[in-house]
PDB file of C-alpha atoms in Angstrom:
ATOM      1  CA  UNK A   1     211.810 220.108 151.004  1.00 67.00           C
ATOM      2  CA  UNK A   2     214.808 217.800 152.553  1.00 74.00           C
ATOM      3  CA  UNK A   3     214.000 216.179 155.606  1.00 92.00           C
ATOM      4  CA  UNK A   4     216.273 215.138 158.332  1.00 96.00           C
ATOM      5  CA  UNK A   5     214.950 212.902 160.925  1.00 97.00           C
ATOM      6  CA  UNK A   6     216.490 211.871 164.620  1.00 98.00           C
ATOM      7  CA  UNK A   7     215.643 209.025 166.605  1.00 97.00           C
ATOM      8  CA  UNK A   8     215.229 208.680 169.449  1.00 98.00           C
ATOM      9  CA  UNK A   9     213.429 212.719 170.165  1.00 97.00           C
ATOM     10  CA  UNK A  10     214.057 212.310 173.685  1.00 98.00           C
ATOM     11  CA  UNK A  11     215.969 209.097 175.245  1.00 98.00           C
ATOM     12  CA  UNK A  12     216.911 209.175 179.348  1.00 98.00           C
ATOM     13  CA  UNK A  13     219.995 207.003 180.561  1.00 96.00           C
ATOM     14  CA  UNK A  14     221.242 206.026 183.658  1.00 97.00           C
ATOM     15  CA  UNK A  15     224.659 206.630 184.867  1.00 97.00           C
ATOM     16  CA  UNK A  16     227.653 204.724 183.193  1.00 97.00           C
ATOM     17  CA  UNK A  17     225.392 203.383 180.319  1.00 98.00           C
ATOM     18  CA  UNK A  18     225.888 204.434 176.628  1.00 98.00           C
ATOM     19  CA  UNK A  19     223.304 205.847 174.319  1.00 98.00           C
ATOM     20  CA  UNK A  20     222.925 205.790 170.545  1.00 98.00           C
ATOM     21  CA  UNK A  21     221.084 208.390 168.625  1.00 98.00           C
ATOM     22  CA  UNK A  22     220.250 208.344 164.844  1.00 98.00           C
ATOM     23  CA  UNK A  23     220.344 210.876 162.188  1.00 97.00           C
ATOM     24  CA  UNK A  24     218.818 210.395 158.668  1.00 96.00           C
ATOM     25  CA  UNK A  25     218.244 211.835 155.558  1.00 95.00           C
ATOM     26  CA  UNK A  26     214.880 210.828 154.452  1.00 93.00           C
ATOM     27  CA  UNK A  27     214.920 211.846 150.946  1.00 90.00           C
ATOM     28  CA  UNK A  28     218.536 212.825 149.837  1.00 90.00           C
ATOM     29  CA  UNK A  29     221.722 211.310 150.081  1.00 90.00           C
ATOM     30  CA  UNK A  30     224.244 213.057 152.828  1.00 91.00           C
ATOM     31  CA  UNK A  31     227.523 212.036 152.439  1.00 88.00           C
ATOM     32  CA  UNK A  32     228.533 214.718 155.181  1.00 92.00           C
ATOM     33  CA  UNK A  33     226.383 215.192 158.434  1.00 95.00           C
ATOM     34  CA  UNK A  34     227.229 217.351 161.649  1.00 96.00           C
ATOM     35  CA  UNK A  35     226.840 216.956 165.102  1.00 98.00           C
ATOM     36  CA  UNK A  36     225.784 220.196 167.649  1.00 98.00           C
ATOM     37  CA  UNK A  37     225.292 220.024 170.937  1.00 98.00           C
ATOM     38  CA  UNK A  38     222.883 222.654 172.661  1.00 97.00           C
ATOM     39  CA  UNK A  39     222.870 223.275 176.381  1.00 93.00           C
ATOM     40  CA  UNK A  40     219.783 225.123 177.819  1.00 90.00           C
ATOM     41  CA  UNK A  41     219.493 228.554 176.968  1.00 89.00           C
ATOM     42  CA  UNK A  42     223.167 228.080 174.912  1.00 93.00           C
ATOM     43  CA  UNK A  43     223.898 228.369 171.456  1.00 96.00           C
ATOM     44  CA  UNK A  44     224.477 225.186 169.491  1.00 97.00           C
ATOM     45  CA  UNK A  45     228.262 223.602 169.639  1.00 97.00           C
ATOM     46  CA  UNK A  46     229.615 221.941 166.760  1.00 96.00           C
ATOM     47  CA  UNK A  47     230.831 218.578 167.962  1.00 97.00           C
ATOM     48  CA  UNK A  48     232.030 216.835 164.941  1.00 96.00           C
ATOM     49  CA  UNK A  49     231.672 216.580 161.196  1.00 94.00           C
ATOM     50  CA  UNK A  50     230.356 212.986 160.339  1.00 92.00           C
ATOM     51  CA  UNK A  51     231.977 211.992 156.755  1.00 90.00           C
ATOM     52  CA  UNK A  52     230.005 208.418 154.862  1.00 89.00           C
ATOM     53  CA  UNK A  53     232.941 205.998 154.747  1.00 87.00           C
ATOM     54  CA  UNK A  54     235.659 207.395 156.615  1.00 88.00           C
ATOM     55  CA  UNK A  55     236.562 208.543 160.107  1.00 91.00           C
ATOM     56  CA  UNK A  56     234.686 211.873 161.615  1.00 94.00           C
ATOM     57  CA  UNK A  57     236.345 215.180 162.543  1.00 94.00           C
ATOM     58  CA  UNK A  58     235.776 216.423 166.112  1.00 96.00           C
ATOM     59  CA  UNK A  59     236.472 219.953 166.938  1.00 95.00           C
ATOM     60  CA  UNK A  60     238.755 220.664 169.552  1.00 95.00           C
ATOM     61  CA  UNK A  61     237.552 219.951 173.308  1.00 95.00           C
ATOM     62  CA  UNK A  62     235.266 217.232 172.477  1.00 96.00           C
ATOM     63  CA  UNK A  63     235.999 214.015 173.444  1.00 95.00           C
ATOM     64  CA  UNK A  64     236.411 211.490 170.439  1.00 94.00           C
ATOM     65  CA  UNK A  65     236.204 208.097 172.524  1.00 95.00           C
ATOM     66  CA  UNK A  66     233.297 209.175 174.376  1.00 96.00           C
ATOM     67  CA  UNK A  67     230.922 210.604 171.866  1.00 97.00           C
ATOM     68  CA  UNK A  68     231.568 207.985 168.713  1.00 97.00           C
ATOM     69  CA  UNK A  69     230.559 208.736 165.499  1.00 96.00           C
ATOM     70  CA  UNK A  70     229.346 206.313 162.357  1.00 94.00           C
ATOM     71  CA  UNK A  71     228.745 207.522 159.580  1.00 93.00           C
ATOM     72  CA  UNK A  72     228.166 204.380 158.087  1.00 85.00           C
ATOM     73  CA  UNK A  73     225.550 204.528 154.711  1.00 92.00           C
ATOM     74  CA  UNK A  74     224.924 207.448 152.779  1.00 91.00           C
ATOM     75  CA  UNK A  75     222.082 208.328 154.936  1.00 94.00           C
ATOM     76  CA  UNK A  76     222.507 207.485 158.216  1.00 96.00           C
ATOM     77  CA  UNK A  77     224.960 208.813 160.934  1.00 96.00           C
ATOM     78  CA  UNK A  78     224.911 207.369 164.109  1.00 97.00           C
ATOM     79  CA  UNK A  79     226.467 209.440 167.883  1.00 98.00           C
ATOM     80  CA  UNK A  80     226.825 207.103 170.497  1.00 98.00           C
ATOM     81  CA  UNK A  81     227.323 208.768 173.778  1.00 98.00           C
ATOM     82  CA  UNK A  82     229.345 206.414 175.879  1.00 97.00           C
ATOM     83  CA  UNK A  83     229.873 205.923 179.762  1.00 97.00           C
ATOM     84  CA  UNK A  84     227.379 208.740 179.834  1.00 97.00           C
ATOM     85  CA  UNK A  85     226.970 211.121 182.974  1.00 97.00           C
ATOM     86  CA  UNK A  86     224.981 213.742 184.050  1.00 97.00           C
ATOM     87  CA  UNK A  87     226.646 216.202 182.718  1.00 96.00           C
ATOM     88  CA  UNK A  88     226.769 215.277 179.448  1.00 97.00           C
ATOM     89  CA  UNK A  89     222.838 215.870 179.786  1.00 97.00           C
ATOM     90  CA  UNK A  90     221.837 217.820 176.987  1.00 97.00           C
ATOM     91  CA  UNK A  91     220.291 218.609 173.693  1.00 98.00           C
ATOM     92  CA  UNK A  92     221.604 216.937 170.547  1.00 98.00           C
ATOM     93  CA  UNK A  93     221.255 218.149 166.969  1.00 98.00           C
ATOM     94  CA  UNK A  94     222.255 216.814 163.440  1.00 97.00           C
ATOM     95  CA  UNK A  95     222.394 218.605 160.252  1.00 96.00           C
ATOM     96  CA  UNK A  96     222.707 217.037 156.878  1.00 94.00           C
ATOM     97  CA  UNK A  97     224.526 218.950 153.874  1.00 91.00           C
ATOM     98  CA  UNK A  98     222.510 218.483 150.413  1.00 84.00           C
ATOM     99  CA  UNK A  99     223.089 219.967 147.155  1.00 77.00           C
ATOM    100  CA  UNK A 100     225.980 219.827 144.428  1.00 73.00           C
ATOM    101  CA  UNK A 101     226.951 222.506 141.958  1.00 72.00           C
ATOM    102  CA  UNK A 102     226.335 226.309 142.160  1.00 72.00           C
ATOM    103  CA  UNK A 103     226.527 227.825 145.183  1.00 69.00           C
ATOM    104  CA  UNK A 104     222.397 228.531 145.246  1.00 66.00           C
ATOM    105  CA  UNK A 105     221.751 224.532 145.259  1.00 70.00           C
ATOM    106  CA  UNK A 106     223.613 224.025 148.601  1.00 79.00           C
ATOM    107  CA  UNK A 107     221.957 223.502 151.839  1.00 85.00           C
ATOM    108  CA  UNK A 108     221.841 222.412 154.951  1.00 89.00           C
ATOM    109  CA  UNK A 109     218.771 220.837 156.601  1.00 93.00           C
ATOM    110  CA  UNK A 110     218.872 220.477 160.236  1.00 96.00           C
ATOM    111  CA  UNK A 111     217.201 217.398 161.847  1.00 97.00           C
ATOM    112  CA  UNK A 112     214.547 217.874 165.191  1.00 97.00           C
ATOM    113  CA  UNK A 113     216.805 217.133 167.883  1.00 97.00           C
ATOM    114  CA  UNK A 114     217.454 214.313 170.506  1.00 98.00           C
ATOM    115  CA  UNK A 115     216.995 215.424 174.441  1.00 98.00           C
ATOM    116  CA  UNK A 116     219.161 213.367 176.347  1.00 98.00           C
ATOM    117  CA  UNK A 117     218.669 213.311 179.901  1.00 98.00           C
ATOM    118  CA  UNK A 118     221.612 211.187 181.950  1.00 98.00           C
ATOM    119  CA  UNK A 119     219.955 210.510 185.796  1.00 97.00           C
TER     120      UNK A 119
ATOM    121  CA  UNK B   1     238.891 231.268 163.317  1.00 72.00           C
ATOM    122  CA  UNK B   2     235.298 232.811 162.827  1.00 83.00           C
ATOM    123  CA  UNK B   3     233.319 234.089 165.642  1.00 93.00           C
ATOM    124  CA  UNK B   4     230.009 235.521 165.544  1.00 98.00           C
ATOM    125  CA  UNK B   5     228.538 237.813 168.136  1.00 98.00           C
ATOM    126  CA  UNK B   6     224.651 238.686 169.099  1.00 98.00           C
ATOM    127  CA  UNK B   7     225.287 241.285 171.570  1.00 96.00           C
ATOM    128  CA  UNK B   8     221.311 241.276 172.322  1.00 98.00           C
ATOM    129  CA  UNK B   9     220.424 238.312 174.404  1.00 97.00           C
ATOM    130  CA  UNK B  10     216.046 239.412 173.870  1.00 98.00           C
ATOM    131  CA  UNK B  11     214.716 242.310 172.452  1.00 98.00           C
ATOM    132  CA  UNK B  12     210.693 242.629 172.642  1.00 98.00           C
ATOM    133  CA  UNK B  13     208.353 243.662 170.611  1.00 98.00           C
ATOM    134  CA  UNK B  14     204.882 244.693 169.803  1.00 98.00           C
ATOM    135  CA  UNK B  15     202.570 242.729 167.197  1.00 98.00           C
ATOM    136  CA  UNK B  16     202.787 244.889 163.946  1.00 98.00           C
ATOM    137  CA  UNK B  17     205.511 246.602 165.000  1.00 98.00           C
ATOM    138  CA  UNK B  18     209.533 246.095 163.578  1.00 98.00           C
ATOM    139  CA  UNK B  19     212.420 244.994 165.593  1.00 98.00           C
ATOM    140  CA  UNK B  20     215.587 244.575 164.505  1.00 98.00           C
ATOM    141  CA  UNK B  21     218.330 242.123 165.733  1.00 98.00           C
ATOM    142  CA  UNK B  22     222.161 242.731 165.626  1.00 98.00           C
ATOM    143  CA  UNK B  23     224.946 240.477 164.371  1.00 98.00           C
ATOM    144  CA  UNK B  24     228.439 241.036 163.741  1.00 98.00           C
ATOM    145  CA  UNK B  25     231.165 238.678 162.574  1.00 98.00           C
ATOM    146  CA  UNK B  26     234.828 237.920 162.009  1.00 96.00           C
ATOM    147  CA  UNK B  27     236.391 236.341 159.037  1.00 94.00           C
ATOM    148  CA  UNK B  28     239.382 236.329 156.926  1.00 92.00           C
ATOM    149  CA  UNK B  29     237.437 234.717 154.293  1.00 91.00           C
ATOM    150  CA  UNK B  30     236.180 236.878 151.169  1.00 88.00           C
ATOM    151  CA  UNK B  31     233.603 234.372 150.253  1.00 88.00           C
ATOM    152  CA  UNK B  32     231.370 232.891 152.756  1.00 92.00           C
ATOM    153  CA  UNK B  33     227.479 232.701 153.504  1.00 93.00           C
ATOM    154  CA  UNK B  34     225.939 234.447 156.712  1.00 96.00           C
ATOM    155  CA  UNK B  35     222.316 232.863 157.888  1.00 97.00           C
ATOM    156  CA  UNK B  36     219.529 233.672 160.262  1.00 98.00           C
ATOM    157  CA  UNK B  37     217.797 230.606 162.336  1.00 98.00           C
ATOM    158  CA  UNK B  38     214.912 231.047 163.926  1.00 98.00           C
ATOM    159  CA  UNK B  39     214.176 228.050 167.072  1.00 97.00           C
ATOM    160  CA  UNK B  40     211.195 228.384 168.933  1.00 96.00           C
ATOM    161  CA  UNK B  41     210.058 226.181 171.631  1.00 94.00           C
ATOM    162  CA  UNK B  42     210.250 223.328 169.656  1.00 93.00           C
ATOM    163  CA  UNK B  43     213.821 223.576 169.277  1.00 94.00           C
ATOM    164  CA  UNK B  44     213.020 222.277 165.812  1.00 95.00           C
ATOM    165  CA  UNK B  45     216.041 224.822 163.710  1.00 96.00           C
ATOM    166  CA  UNK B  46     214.157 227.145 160.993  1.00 96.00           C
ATOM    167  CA  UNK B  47     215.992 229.023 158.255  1.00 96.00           C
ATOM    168  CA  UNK B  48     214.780 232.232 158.274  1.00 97.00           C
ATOM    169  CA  UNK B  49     217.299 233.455 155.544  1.00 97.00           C
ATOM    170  CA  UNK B  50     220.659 233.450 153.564  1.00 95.00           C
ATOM    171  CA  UNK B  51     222.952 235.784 152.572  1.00 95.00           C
ATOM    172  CA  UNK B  52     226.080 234.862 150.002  1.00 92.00           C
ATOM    173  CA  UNK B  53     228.909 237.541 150.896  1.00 93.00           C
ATOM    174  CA  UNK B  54     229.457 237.871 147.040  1.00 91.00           C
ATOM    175  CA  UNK B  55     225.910 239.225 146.571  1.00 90.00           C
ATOM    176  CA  UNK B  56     225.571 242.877 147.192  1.00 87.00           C
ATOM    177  CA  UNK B  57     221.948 242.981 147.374  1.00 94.00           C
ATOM    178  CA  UNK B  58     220.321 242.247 150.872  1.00 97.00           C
ATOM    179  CA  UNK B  59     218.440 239.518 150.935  1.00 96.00           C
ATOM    180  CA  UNK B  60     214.438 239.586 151.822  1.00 97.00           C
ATOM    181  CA  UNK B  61     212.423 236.868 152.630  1.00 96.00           C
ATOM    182  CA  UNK B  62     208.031 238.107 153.613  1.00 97.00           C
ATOM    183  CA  UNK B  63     208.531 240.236 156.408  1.00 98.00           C
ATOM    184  CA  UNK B  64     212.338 239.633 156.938  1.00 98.00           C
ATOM    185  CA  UNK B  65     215.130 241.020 155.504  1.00 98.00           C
ATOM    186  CA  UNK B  66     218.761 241.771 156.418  1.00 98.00           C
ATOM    187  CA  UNK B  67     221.642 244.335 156.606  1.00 98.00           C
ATOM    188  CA  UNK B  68     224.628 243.077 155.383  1.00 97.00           C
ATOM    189  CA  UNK B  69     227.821 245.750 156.135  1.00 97.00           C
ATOM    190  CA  UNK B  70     230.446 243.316 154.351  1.00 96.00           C
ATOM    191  CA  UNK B  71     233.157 245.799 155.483  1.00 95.00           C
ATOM    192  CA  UNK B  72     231.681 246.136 159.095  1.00 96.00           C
ATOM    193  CA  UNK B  73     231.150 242.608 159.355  1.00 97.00           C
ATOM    194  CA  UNK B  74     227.543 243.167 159.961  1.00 97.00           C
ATOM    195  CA  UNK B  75     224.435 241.398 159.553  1.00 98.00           C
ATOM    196  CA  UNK B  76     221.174 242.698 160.998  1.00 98.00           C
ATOM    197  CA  UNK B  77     218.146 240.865 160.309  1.00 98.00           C
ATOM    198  CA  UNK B  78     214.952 242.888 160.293  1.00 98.00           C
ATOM    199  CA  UNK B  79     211.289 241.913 160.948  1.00 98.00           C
ATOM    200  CA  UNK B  80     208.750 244.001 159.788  1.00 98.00           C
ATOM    201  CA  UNK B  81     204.686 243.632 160.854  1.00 98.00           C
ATOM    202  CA  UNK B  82     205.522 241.229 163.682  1.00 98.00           C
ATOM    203  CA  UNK B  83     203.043 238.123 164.556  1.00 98.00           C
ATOM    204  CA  UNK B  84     203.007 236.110 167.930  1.00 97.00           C
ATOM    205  CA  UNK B  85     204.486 233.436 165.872  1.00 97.00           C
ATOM    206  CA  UNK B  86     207.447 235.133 165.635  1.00 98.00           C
ATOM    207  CA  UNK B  87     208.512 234.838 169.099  1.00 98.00           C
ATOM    208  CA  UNK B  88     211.467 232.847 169.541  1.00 98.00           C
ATOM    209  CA  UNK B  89     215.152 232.347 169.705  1.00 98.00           C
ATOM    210  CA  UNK B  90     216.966 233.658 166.833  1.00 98.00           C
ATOM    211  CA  UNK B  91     220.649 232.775 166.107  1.00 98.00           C
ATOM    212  CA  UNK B  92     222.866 234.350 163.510  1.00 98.00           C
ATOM    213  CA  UNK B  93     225.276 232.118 161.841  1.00 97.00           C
ATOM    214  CA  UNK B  94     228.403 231.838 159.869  1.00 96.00           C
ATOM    215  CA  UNK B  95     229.083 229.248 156.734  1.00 94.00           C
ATOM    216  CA  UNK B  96     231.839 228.640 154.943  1.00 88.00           C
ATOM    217  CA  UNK B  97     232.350 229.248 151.110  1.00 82.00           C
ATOM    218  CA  UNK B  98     230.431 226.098 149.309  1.00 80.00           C
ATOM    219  CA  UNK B  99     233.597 225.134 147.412  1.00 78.00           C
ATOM    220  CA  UNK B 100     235.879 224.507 150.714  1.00 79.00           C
ATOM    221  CA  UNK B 101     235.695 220.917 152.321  1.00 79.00           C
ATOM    222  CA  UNK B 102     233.921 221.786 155.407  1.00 81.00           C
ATOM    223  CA  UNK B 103     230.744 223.768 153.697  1.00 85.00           C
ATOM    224  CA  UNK B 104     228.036 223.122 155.754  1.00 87.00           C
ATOM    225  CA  UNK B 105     229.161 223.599 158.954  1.00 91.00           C
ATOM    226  CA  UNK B 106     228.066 226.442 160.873  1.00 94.00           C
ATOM    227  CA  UNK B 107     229.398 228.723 163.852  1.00 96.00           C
ATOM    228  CA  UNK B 108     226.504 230.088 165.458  1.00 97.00           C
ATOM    229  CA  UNK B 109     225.944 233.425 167.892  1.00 98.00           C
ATOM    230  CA  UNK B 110     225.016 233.422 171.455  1.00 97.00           C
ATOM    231  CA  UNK B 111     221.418 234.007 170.063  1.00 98.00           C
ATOM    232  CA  UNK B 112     218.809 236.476 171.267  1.00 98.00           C
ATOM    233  CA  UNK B 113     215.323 236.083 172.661  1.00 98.00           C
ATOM    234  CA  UNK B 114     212.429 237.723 170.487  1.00 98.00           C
ATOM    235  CA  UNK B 115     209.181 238.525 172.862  1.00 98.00           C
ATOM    236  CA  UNK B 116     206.320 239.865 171.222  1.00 98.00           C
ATOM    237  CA  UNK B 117     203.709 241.214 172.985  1.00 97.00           C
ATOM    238  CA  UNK B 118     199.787 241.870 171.972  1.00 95.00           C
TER     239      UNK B 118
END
């Protein structure tokens, strides 16, 4: 099946720097990618829909000049959490939409997750 | 807006035995797909099954199937002849229709805690 792949699994940051974390489609093309976020024990969050080519959609609360989104091939999207702090410590998911047509071939494929950990 | 609720935050059970896990939604939408994720320690997300709200016919996947009340906005997921392996969170989830824009993207319950014992 589709894989999904995120890089780095688990990255730790100090204070004030900013962290990048990857999310690819191995083996399909993703024009459209989204970005969770999952505190401890929490559901997952949807942060922002990642779009190939154009300019991502962040859902309300979530700030756009902090957590930047590039969406830049049609396999790679790319959240950059910037100025981080220790709250914004926590688990990081992507999901990749696959599948044209019919309602049956449509999918999503979620990738494994990034831990970040801001000391 | 959709919301989706899991009113059960962990529910144990024995090996062999069936549980049952609760989910109820709210849409305006008519069409729309309704999904069960399993994450277990991993965190690693697991699609346990789908449901397309124009089907009628529950779908069944092995040992797990669902209840889908379209007019109760329900959505129980059932799992029959439970293994340790089963043990995990479980998260319902909402999807829109696959011919809108923003297909793909999913609202997700509180999730609840499956224990099974020996």
């Amino acid at each position: 099946g589709a894989v999904v792949s995120q890089h780095p699994s688990w990255v730790i940051c100090k204070s004030g720097t900013s962290v990048k974390i990857e999310c690819r489609s191995l083996d399909f093309q993703a024009t459209t990618m989204f970005w969770y976020r999952q505190f401890p024990k929490q559901s997952l969050m949807l942060m922002a829909t990642s779009n190939e080519g154009s300019k991502a959609t962040y859902e309300q609360g979530v700030e756009k000049d902090k957590f930047l989104i590039n969406h830049a091939s049609l396999t790679l999207s790319t959240l950059t959490v910037t100025s981080a702090h220790p709250e914004d410590s926590s688990f990081y998911i992507c999901s990749a939409r696959a599948g044209t047509g019919t309602s049956s071939l449509r999918r999503q494929y979620f990738g494994p997750g990034t831990r970040l950990t801001v000391t | 807006a959709q919301t989706v609720t899991q009113s059960q935050p962990e529910m144990s059970v024995q090996e062999a035995e069936t549980v049952t896990l609760s989910c109820t939604y709210d849409t305006s939408e008519s069409d729309y797909y309704l999904f069960w994720y399993k994450q277990p320690p991993s965190r690693q997300m697991i699609l346990v099954i789908r449901q397309e709200a124009y089907k009628q016919q529950n779908a069944t996947e092995n040992r797990f199937s669902v209840n889908f009340q379209k007019a109760a906005k329900s959505f129980s997921l059932k799992i029959s002849d439970s293994q340790l392996g089963d043990a995990a969170m479980y998260f319902c989830a909402y999807g829109t229709n696959w011919a809108t824009d923003s297909w793909g993207k999913l609202q997700f319950g509180a999730g609840t805690q499956v224990v099974v014992t020996p």
